[in-house]
Structure formats: structure tokens, C-alpha cells
mmCIF file of C-alpha atoms in Angstrom:
data_model
loop_
_atom_site.group_PDB
_atom_site.id
_atom_site.type_symbol
_atom_site.label_atom_id
_atom_site.label_comp_id
_atom_site.label_asym_id
_atom_site.label_seq_id
_atom_site.Cartn_x
_atom_site.Cartn_y
_atom_site.Cartn_z
ATOM 1 C CA MET A 1 70.945 -36.980 66.992
ATOM 2 C CA SER A 2 71.806 -40.516 67.951
ATOM 3 C CA LEU A 3 74.348 -43.014 66.695
ATOM 4 C CA LYS A 4 73.579 -46.643 66.109
ATOM 5 C CA ARG A 5 75.206 -49.185 68.394
ATOM 6 C CA ASP A 6 77.222 -50.572 65.486
ATOM 7 C CA ILE A 7 78.709 -47.154 64.676
ATOM 8 C CA ILE A 8 79.693 -46.547 68.297
ATOM 9 C CA PHE A 9 81.279 -49.996 68.413
ATOM 10 C CA ARG A 10 83.268 -49.347 65.224
ATOM 11 C CA ILE A 11 84.502 -46.045 66.624
ATOM 12 C CA GLY A 12 85.548 -47.792 69.830
ATOM 13 C CA VAL A 13 87.440 -50.416 67.859
ATOM 14 C CA ALA A 14 89.121 -47.759 65.692
ATOM 15 C CA ILE A 15 90.275 -45.635 68.631
ATOM 16 C CA HIS A 16 90.896 -48.595 70.951
ATOM 17 C CA HIS A 17 88.348 -47.416 73.498
ATOM 18 C CA ASP A 18 86.030 -49.613 75.545
ATOM 19 C CA PHE A 19 82.652 -47.852 75.451
ATOM 20 C CA SER A 20 81.080 -50.267 77.927
ATOM 21 C CA ASP A 21 81.695 -47.781 80.755
ATOM 22 C CA ASP A 22 80.190 -44.918 78.756
ATOM 23 C CA PHE A 23 77.224 -46.906 77.399
ATOM 24 C CA PRO A 24 76.548 -49.800 79.800
ATOM 25 C CA GLU A 25 73.073 -50.217 78.316
ATOM 26 C CA LEU A 26 74.626 -50.961 74.900
ATOM 27 C CA PHE A 27 77.841 -52.830 75.652
ATOM 28 C CA THR A 28 79.479 -55.184 78.094
ATOM 29 C CA LYS A 29 83.187 -55.415 78.885
ATOM 30 C CA ASP A 30 83.253 -58.623 76.825
ATOM 31 C CA ASP A 31 82.209 -56.758 73.675
ATOM 32 C CA PHE A 32 85.547 -54.965 73.550
ATOM 33 C CA LEU A 33 87.776 -57.940 74.260
ATOM 34 C CA VAL A 34 90.447 -58.372 71.600
ATOM 35 C CA THR A 35 89.059 -61.753 70.543
ATOM 36 C CA ASN A 36 85.579 -60.301 70.021
ATOM 37 C CA ILE A 37 86.958 -57.362 68.071
ATOM 38 C CA ARG A 38 88.946 -59.679 65.782
ATOM 39 C CA THR A 39 85.862 -61.753 65.008
ATOM 40 C CA TYR A 40 83.602 -58.722 64.707
ATOM 41 C CA GLY A 41 84.005 -58.500 60.952
ATOM 42 C CA LYS A 42 83.371 -62.223 60.619
ATOM 43 C CA THR A 43 80.314 -62.486 62.849
ATOM 44 C CA THR A 44 78.719 -59.140 62.080
ATOM 45 C CA PRO A 45 78.597 -58.217 58.441
ATOM 46 C CA THR A 46 80.210 -54.833 57.839
ATOM 47 C CA SER A 47 78.855 -54.667 54.327
ATOM 48 C CA ASN A 48 75.682 -55.883 52.778
ATOM 49 C CA ASP A 49 74.007 -55.870 49.383
ATOM 50 C CA ASN A 50 72.967 -52.247 49.887
ATOM 51 C CA ASP A 51 76.614 -51.146 50.147
ATOM 52 C CA ILE A 52 77.654 -52.606 46.797
ATOM 53 C CA PRO A 53 75.890 -50.045 44.536
ATOM 54 C CA TRP A 54 77.287 -47.250 46.701
ATOM 55 C CA LYS A 55 80.800 -48.628 46.341
ATOM 56 C CA ASP A 56 80.361 -49.018 42.585
ATOM 57 C CA LYS A 57 79.165 -45.419 42.294
ATOM 58 C CA TYR A 58 82.099 -44.208 44.377
ATOM 59 C CA ILE A 59 84.619 -46.115 42.272
ATOM 60 C CA ASP A 60 82.990 -44.765 39.101
ATOM 61 C CA LEU A 61 83.185 -41.230 40.472
ATOM 62 C CA LEU A 62 86.866 -41.666 41.356
ATOM 63 C CA GLU A 63 87.647 -42.976 37.880
ATOM 64 C CA ARG A 64 85.806 -40.085 36.228
ATOM 65 C CA TYR A 65 87.611 -37.606 38.474
ATOM 66 C CA LYS A 66 90.967 -39.168 37.561
ATOM 67 C CA ASP A 67 90.090 -38.915 33.858
ATOM 68 C CA LEU A 68 89.128 -35.268 34.326
ATOM 69 C CA ILE A 69 92.431 -34.510 36.065
ATOM 70 C CA ILE A 70 94.397 -36.254 33.321
ATOM 71 C CA SER A 71 92.426 -34.433 30.634
ATOM 72 C CA SER A 72 92.994 -31.127 32.386
ATOM 73 C CA MET A 73 96.711 -31.798 32.710
ATOM 74 C CA ASN A 74 96.954 -32.747 29.025
ATOM 75 C CA SER A 75 95.047 -29.620 27.968
ATOM 76 C CA HIS A 76 97.217 -27.461 30.171
ATOM 77 C CA SER A 77 100.452 -28.942 28.822
ATOM 78 C CA ILE A 78 99.283 -28.461 25.197
ATOM 79 C CA ILE A 79 98.517 -24.793 25.862
ATOM 80 C CA ASN A 80 101.907 -24.201 27.458
ATOM 81 C CA GLN A 81 103.865 -25.736 24.574
#
């Protein structure tokens, strides 16, 4: 199994670790400079058109789950009354 460069970079940013020593073939010290990390989201798109349907499906699933919980709670409270 292998991880894409972008995923490794995101992990490094999240855990504040410079992976240039671990993966010199993928990164330079400059990649993990604070200024490059701040502009990362601006220069490298973190979402694209393919992510939008996934996000919409996830939001729909969350809303349906919330409705199910509310329905279950209402049914349970009616039974207990």
C-alpha cells in the first residue's frame, strides 16, 4: 500500500511534522515552511468537483440519520407515556 504525496503532506501539516527527512524524494525542507503550509490550501486545491457529490451525499446521510434519531426518540417517548 502506498500513500499519495498529497496525503502524506496533509498528515505532516496536521501533526506538525516535516516529512522531508523521511521522504527526501517527495519533499524538500521548503515544503514544510510555515508560509508554504499557510498557502497550501490556496495554491493546491483541497477539493475539486469530484468531492462535491460526496459531500452532498454525506450531508444527506447525516440529515436522514438525525431524522431517524428524532423519530426514534419521539416513538420511545410516546410508548413510555
